[in-house]
Amino acid sequence: MIISMRLHASREEVDAVCERIQESGYKVHTIQGEERVVIGAVGVGDVTQCLESLQVMPGVENAVRISAPYKFVSREFQPARSKIRVNGVELGGDRFVVMAGPCSVESEKQIMETAEAIASAGGNVLRGGAFKPRTSPYDFQGMELEGLKLLRKAKEAIGLPIITEVMSDGDIGMVAEYADILQIGARNMQNFALLKSLGRCGRPILLKRGMSSTIKELLMSAEYIVAHGNPNVILCERGIRTFETATRNTCDISAIPVLNELTHLPVVLDPSHAAGKRSLVPPLARAGVAIGADGLIIEVHPCPEKAVSDGAQSLTIPQFRAMMQDLRPLVELWNASRAAQAVAIA
Amino acid sequence: MIISMRLHASREEVDAVCERIQESGYKVHTIQGEERVVIGAVGVGDVTQCLESLQVMPGVENAVRISAPYKFVSREFQPARSKIRVNGVELGGDRFVVMAGPCSVESEKQIMETAEAIASAGGNVLRGGAFKPRTSPYDFQGMELEGLKLLRKAKEAIGLPIITEVMSDGDIGMVAEYADILQIGARNMQNFALLKSLGRCGRPILLKRGMSSTIKELLMSAEYIVAHGNPNVILCERGIRTFETATRNTCDISAIPVLNELTHLPVVLDPSHAAGKRSLVPPLARAGVAIGADGLIIEVHPCPEKAVSDGAQSLTIPQFRAMMQDLRPLVELWNASRAAQAVAIA
Amino acid sequence: MIISMRLHASREEVDAVCERIQESGYKVHTIQGEERVVIGAVGVGDVTQCLESLQVMPGVENAVRISAPYKFVSREFQPARSKIRVNGVELGGDRFVVMAGPCSVESEKQIMETAEAIASAGGNVLRGGAFKPRTSPYDFQGMELEGLKLLRKAKEAIGLPIITEVMSDGDIGMVAEYADILQIGARNMQNFALLKSLGRCGRPILLKRGMSSTIKELLMSAEYIVAHGNPNVILCERGIRTFETATRNTCDISAIPVLNELTHLPVVLDPSHAAGKRSLVPPLARAGVAIGADGLIIEVHPCPEKAVSDGAQSLTIPQFRAMMQDLRPLVELWNASRAAQAVAIA
Amino acid sequence: MIISMRLHASREEVDAVCERIQESGYKVHTIQGEERVVIGAVGVGDVTQCLESLQVMPGVENAVRISAPYKFVSREFQPARSKIRVNGVELGGDRFVVMAGPCSVESEKQIMETAEAIASAGGNVLRGGAFKPRTSPYDFQGMELEGLKLLRKAKEAIGLPIITEVMSDGDIGMVAEYADILQIGARNMQNFALLKSLGRCGRPILLKRGMSSTIKELLMSAEYIVAHGNPNVILCERGIRTFETATRNTCDISAIPVLNELTHLPVVLDPSHAAGKRSLVPPLARAGVAIGADGLIIEVHPCPEKAVSDGAQSLTIPQFRAMMQDLRPLVELWNASRAAQAVAIA
């Protein structure tokens, strides 16, 4: 921690601050500047609590933390990229990954038809919601257990691993029985009770960034899961909330290279929720591959006009096929670049 | 719903839209404008789903909902202000209410000392957290059950009703046994599993606005609780997330009169979280009374420098006393104005 | 400046940073922490440039400025509140000030009728736009010189001093001939060419906060004007841009106490632009008085339904009168509190 | 315009609204819904003013505009992409364009060395600031006329056309004498006096999006320039202001496909200002090419550690070369795709 004192802080104020720092287990290091005193706290102590109390002590201008607040998820802790394997698919590895499927599981016909189309177009994982977080209590809330069973059926028939959302710690056991990857929605990114339970669950987790969460907070939520025992976390940028209304959310595409600098965890992009509008999904998907995401998660529906949710941002099956075709040369560049990196490291 | 077609939408596109609207149960009403066709959907139907699919049909420029998405919480449904009574205190009534106490319950001595000070300064409800949502898994997570027991002890000794946070639907039963009002934190405002369970709980709920939630979303979350059976919801503005960094959050003070126009539910202001800094709490509290909030919720700690959480924004006991004194003439104006309104209505 | 090095920064990287700091005229002070090296730069030097280059030197985690970037406008430079006198009205003094009038000057009849109503209701300054910044090139752009002449006529007849907007440095001379206070709109807060010219102008300036400017940037823009020779700057909070759409802007009411801590300049609130909706203006005005603003600036129009601009947020004359009546007890509390402060200082 | 009335609006309120609409020159079209009346205004009239006054008439819930507020810049007005030619370079054409150079012109040596490096690496236009908008009055404000002369010298020696910023309408004549493209900075996007003057200037304009401006506002500012006589406007996404602090701004990459749908004007990406950090520039540049921008504008400096401004986000010359190499396959895909589109149209 670095504490800068006000311009005319008194001797007593400086002393009180030093004392408070020492109480928290740190050593004190004082710099007497031209205009003001700056104090460094060196060592290991109870940083959050100490910081907060310093911020309001008399004579203190400002107190900031220097060390990163997360550990296990940081590149400093583990420099090499994490690879998360699930049923023959590897996230963070040397092949770009595409997850796709409908927002909600609606019927056997719908999920089967979509799964088949996704597999045949080159998709790697099937997404589909059985538990749906909806802003309105009057909107469709998902098929729940029945939806999970349809997902399993699709998996057995088509062979794609399944990703689906879990919204409550009470449901983790049931969902984990059917799903290969558990998805945590943006609104639950700081549902700490849920995060702790996920730490004790054996499945990989795809953690979506909250719509007004900072990158640092996303990493802290991942740290919750890892610190409670589950190292298999995939991060997902899905757009943040800003003043712009031309898109449903603002796709913070820079989050991908920023995360690649800060963490070893895989990062995927969800262009469907970021844009909220079908026609913007393919260009955003191209940007996601080019900027170095590890994969995409895309909403696809055999008949978006009839979808019970997210119809506006779902691709039709022919549109998904066209997008996969369009992405091919970019994905080849991506694969070649990862292969080159692997050689460089080896 | 109103659907505006693009400038050169074809006859077929207009017809397809009309057909889709009718499928959802609405009657169609077409306006042929100078430049484009606008279509009104009249009646009752499945609005969310229909709206989403219309938004991406060929030839559609824009499709918007006209009716409010919430019902029970609206002023149109219930014009008269809701009054929520809890242990002799009334929210939304004719007396201004002050809830205060520490961020976290830390010890018997701490909570007793604070409770006594709050009561003697004129506070009406004791707040204190036993379950704490913390950004970092390494920070203090609350005393849990033991904290609830200390709150009950303080209530028995001092007589103030208790408000405390619940973070998980699994804990509602236990927390409701000890608390008079259950508080839902900003990060859980769209934890829909939790909201549904709160609908089945007999206690009044204080629902904090999510840090990037719109006023409409706050009302939708309140609608969840009410629609699931619990009409006793108190709304709380606690600051939203913006680009400004001089304060922890940006206090959206306008939310109070906006909510007073839209809903009959009581609205309180939390200046402590909005500001994040002790010195700003008393001026924001004054603004909250003057603008017509039904009450305040304030963090107070006997020794903020030693607080395990939120020390920077907690008032000391003497500061709380000074603030209550400072607020007195404003609260008298508030009480007089509510009394006058009551007479005017009668 | 404080520079924190990365976890495993090399000896050479630390040395290069120290050298760069010394080149900019600072002395170096190194703290060897448990995990990393932190370096303090002490003295006087070219801070902006040095900071930027340090931020990207190898091994640097983070480099932050400690001293405030503004000087003349800070409380540290001048602890006592600035009082700005203009034609018998004092801003920052012991009487609360209300400026009011139409968004645009539209006709002699309109401005005369409004001026009279404002004066008789207790308003202190007449506002009215002759040069209008409009988002669309097709909207009314103001009466320009003719509008200024009508403002002077109103001043001569009614006696209220005039505040009006200037949008271009070429117009300052002309506008300053007619106006007592020059208003700088939110969109011009960082029009640096304009700010420099205002420094050489003899009139007080009301500087509106940009709609996405931080409080620090507002102070930097005020510093521009003061550093170029004009100390008479009044700051104005008028709402910031956020994700919330229920109001035209989000009134950052906390900016008022924050500015009162940081600067000696007077601060006024513009509830009309903050809210964008007539019914919210009186409650926001109450909050502005209660929180300690030095004054208000309010849009009033004899017939808002016919206004060429900002009709939706303009009060009618009877509404303005009612608001002034409603504010009276709050303004009396305000005046008493300022009088008490004056005694306390004397 | 579409006006929706409140639930229980009276007959008189509906009539008054209809009358007001007719006064503005529109025909009225009423829809009697299940719950409320909705009114369409058909024809041509004074939309902004009418809309504002309707919004506050008694009984009105909501009044929205249907037609786009801009005309000349819209795809509906001109479906084919605009191509802007300047000294052998074409923006919006069939070759991807890279503009690059230092933030500020600092010396002959600096600008010559950079220009040469940019040309040899395949850059197409030289950027360099002679007039600098700086947040602080104490920071370097640019070499002004002397800087312009150095830019011309570089142009004569190396052959690249020049883009440089103009900050004040008084300077347009002088800057236009030296520059091939005039750049308008984010802080001046709504400097309407400047925009009008640019309409009368013979040079192409690169208009940067304001840091909290919506895409619609950007198009309205472009409309100002075009409506005042200058059709050669290039739009530039350079990041918007959000709550995220890991990057200097948030790169709103979706703005590029959104603009490509709405306007025929060329759109370029400025990854340097969007990111604010050198290491993020190459990945963002890749995303910009992949998503379909017409070009990039990049900050490059021979010695960023010594740059007087924006050192942190400037690439070194070797980094720029490496980036150009890295972009090559993506640019080839881009060029091929544009060529294919040209064939498809022909």
XYZ file of N, CA and C in Angstrom, chain A residues 20 23 48-49 52-53 55-57 72 133-139 141 167-169 187-188 190-193 196 211-214 217 220 223-224 227 241 278 305-312, chain B residues 20 23 48-49 52-53 55-57 72 133-139 141 167-169 187 190-193 196 211-214 217 220 223-224 227 241 278 304-312:
282
model
N -1.161 2.865 12.563
C -2.257 2.016 12.032
C -1.706 0.967 11.066
N 0.038 -1.794 13.020
C -0.953 -2.669 13.656
C -1.450 -3.771 12.728
N -7.282 -5.213 2.771
C -8.560 -4.535 2.505
C -8.979 -3.665 3.685
N -8.970 -4.273 4.856
C -9.430 -3.569 6.039
C -8.527 -2.382 6.364
N -9.074 0.546 3.900
C -10.308 1.299 4.116
C -10.183 2.246 5.297
N -9.528 1.769 6.348
C -9.483 2.657 7.499
C -8.492 3.788 7.253
N -7.977 5.264 4.475
C -8.582 6.244 3.576
C -9.304 7.377 4.294
N -9.757 7.124 5.519
C -10.483 8.194 6.200
C -9.758 8.736 7.421
N -8.522 8.379 7.612
C -7.813 8.944 8.755
C -7.458 10.404 8.458
N -4.431 -16.878 -7.651
C -4.416 -18.129 -8.423
C -4.701 -17.922 -9.907
N -32.659 -16.794 -16.671
C -32.818 -15.570 -15.878
C -33.557 -14.536 -16.729
N -34.746 -14.143 -16.365
C -35.527 -13.202 -17.158
C -35.874 -11.963 -16.336
N -35.710 -10.803 -16.901
C -35.989 -9.543 -16.208
C -37.416 -9.495 -15.695
N -38.336 -10.071 -16.448
C -39.745 -10.026 -16.058
C -40.209 -11.362 -15.485
N -40.962 -11.323 -14.383
C -41.487 -12.577 -13.823
C -42.531 -13.218 -14.734
N -42.985 -12.450 -15.730
C -44.039 -12.969 -16.596
C -43.481 -13.609 -17.862
N -42.162 -13.585 -18.055
C -41.565 -14.200 -19.239
C -41.218 -15.671 -18.966
N -39.562 -18.997 -18.159
C -38.466 -19.180 -17.203
C -37.635 -20.445 -17.481
N -28.398 -21.264 -12.090
C -28.718 -19.973 -11.493
C -28.739 -19.985 -9.976
N -28.712 -21.166 -9.380
C -28.886 -21.231 -7.928
C -28.035 -22.359 -7.393
N -27.420 -22.180 -6.218
C -26.557 -23.238 -5.702
C -27.339 -24.528 -5.459
N -25.653 -11.733 -14.572
C -26.307 -11.233 -13.352
C -25.871 -11.992 -12.104
N -25.261 -13.146 -12.271
C -24.800 -13.927 -11.127
C -23.289 -13.886 -10.930
N -21.481 -11.931 -9.383
C -21.120 -11.662 -7.991
C -22.142 -12.260 -7.027
N -22.715 -13.381 -7.401
C -23.547 -14.170 -6.488
C -22.569 -15.075 -5.738
N -22.065 -14.551 -4.631
C -20.915 -15.202 -3.996
C -21.269 -16.561 -3.408
N -22.512 -16.725 -2.952
C -22.939 -18.034 -2.449
C -22.822 -19.067 -3.568
N -19.045 -19.885 -4.437
C -18.403 -20.799 -3.485
C -18.806 -22.244 -3.771
N -22.622 -7.183 -16.261
C -22.756 -6.156 -17.295
C -22.185 -4.819 -16.866
N -21.922 -4.667 -15.566
C -21.169 -3.468 -15.207
C -20.015 -3.823 -14.295
N -19.449 -4.989 -14.530
C -18.307 -5.417 -13.721
C -17.011 -5.050 -14.419
N -16.045 -4.634 -13.636
C -14.731 -4.370 -14.195
C -14.029 -5.701 -14.479
N -12.905 -7.176 -11.270
C -13.955 -7.884 -10.527
C -14.246 -9.251 -11.138
N -11.674 -11.415 -9.818
C -11.917 -11.734 -8.404
C -12.986 -12.815 -8.269
N -11.440 -15.974 -9.080
C -10.599 -16.350 -7.934
C -11.436 -17.047 -6.852
N -12.670 -16.576 -6.630
C -13.577 -17.242 -5.675
C -13.701 -18.724 -6.009
N -10.256 -20.520 -5.668
C -9.836 -20.612 -4.264
C -10.689 -21.622 -3.501
N -22.542 -2.537 -19.946
C -23.607 -1.538 -20.037
C -22.997 -0.133 -20.098
N -28.925 -9.579 -34.652
C -28.390 -10.637 -35.488
C -27.332 -10.184 -36.488
N -37.817 -16.190 -35.364
C -39.076 -15.441 -35.212
C -40.008 -16.123 -34.215
N -39.797 -17.412 -33.992
C -40.658 -18.129 -33.050
C -39.949 -18.407 -31.718
N -38.722 -17.970 -31.567
C -37.969 -18.269 -30.349
C -38.661 -17.682 -29.129
N -38.634 -18.399 -28.005
C -39.267 -17.860 -26.798
C -38.396 -16.804 -26.123
N -37.130 -16.712 -26.503
C -36.262 -15.693 -25.913
C -35.104 -15.406 -26.862
N -34.617 -14.168 -26.836
C -33.428 -13.752 -27.591
C -33.538 -13.961 -29.103
N -34.749 -13.973 -29.645
C -34.908 -14.157 -31.084
C -34.144 -13.113 -31.890
N -34.129 -11.874 -31.397
C -33.547 -10.781 -32.170
C -32.054 -10.968 -32.419
N -47.461 -11.842 -38.187
C -46.767 -12.224 -36.947
C -47.456 -11.626 -35.726
N -50.649 -13.518 -34.990
C -50.337 -14.812 -34.374
C -50.157 -14.721 -32.864
N -43.229 -9.845 -24.878
C -41.769 -9.922 -24.952
C -41.310 -10.709 -26.176
N -41.891 -11.899 -26.315
C -41.481 -12.776 -27.399
C -41.827 -12.174 -28.764
N -39.450 -9.264 -29.671
C -38.110 -9.690 -30.085
C -38.096 -10.203 -31.508
N -39.131 -10.952 -31.858
C -39.089 -11.510 -33.206
C -39.383 -10.433 -34.236
N -38.464 -7.377 -34.062
C -37.284 -6.528 -34.225
C -36.342 -6.979 -35.332
N -36.403 -8.255 -35.682
C -35.470 -8.710 -36.720
C -36.157 -9.166 -37.994
N -37.442 -8.907 -38.105
C -38.084 -9.297 -39.360
C -37.675 -8.330 -40.481
N -48.124 -4.820 -10.587
C -48.490 -4.677 -9.183
C -47.773 -3.519 -8.494
N -21.485 -9.918 1.331
C -21.009 -10.140 -0.036
C -19.710 -9.369 -0.240
N -18.616 -10.052 -0.439
C -17.327 -9.378 -0.574
C -16.702 -9.699 -1.919
N -16.178 -8.696 -2.592
C -15.559 -8.878 -3.900
C -14.434 -9.908 -3.854
N -13.706 -9.943 -2.752
C -12.575 -10.862 -2.643
C -12.907 -12.045 -1.756
N -12.524 -13.258 -2.200
C -12.763 -14.427 -1.343
C -11.917 -14.393 -0.081
N -10.937 -13.497 -0.040
C -10.022 -13.455 1.104
C -10.466 -12.451 2.160
N -11.553 -11.703 1.889
C -12.030 -10.734 2.872
C -13.034 -11.390 3.823
N -16.135 -12.615 5.649
C -17.412 -12.976 5.021
C -18.599 -12.897 5.979
N -28.285 -13.511 1.414
C -27.590 -13.626 0.138
C -27.972 -14.851 -0.668
N -28.655 -15.798 -0.046
C -28.905 -17.071 -0.726
C -30.273 -17.579 -0.305
N -31.016 -18.176 -1.250
C -32.368 -18.644 -0.883
C -32.320 -19.687 0.222
N -25.852 -6.519 -5.652
C -25.361 -7.597 -6.531
C -26.384 -8.711 -6.712
N -30.824 -8.949 -9.320
C -31.371 -9.797 -10.375
C -31.007 -11.265 -10.165
N -30.893 -11.651 -8.884
C -30.767 -13.066 -8.537
C -32.197 -13.591 -8.458
N -32.685 -14.070 -9.621
C -34.119 -14.334 -9.723
C -34.563 -15.502 -8.848
N -33.666 -16.477 -8.637
C -34.001 -17.585 -7.746
C -34.262 -17.041 -6.343
N -37.661 -15.009 -6.184
C -38.857 -15.855 -6.110
C -39.066 -16.374 -4.689
N -25.998 -2.014 -9.172
C -25.159 -0.842 -9.425
C -25.188 -0.395 -10.884
N -25.688 -1.251 -11.769
C -25.907 -0.747 -13.124
C -27.285 -1.117 -13.610
N -28.225 -1.144 -12.694
C -29.600 -1.462 -13.066
C -30.383 -0.186 -13.319
N -31.225 -0.234 -14.323
C -32.107 0.902 -14.559
C -33.217 0.903 -13.516
N -35.643 -1.771 -14.334
C -35.239 -3.108 -13.892
C -35.450 -3.291 -12.389
N -38.938 -4.082 -12.003
C -39.224 -5.459 -12.440
C -38.812 -6.460 -11.367
N -41.332 -6.381 -8.779
C -42.518 -7.081 -9.308
C -42.386 -8.600 -9.110
N -41.159 -9.120 -9.280
C -40.910 -10.550 -9.018
C -41.368 -10.933 -7.612
N -45.200 -10.414 -7.232
C -45.963 -11.396 -8.009
C -45.865 -12.798 -7.395
N -23.114 2.827 -10.979
C -21.734 2.835 -11.464
C -21.633 3.716 -12.704
N -16.990 9.089 4.168
C -17.706 9.569 5.329
C -18.167 11.022 5.242
N -14.617 3.379 13.260
C -14.480 3.021 11.837
C -13.071 2.599 11.445
N -12.056 3.124 12.117
C -10.689 2.748 11.766
C -10.419 1.266 12.024
N -11.225 0.643 12.883
C -11.042 -0.774 13.176
C -12.109 -1.649 12.508
N -13.023 -1.036 11.760
C -14.113 -1.809 11.151
C -13.563 -2.861 10.203
N -14.189 -4.050 10.179
C -13.705 -5.085 9.263
C -14.162 -4.823 7.831
N -15.126 -3.918 7.645
C -15.578 -3.597 6.296
C -16.205 -2.213 6.269
N -16.085 -1.537 5.143
C -16.725 -0.243 4.911
C -16.348 0.841 5.918
N -15.162 0.739 6.501
C -14.743 1.759 7.457
C -14.737 3.150 6.849
N -14.347 3.252 5.600
C -14.178 4.571 4.985
C -15.477 5.345 4.885
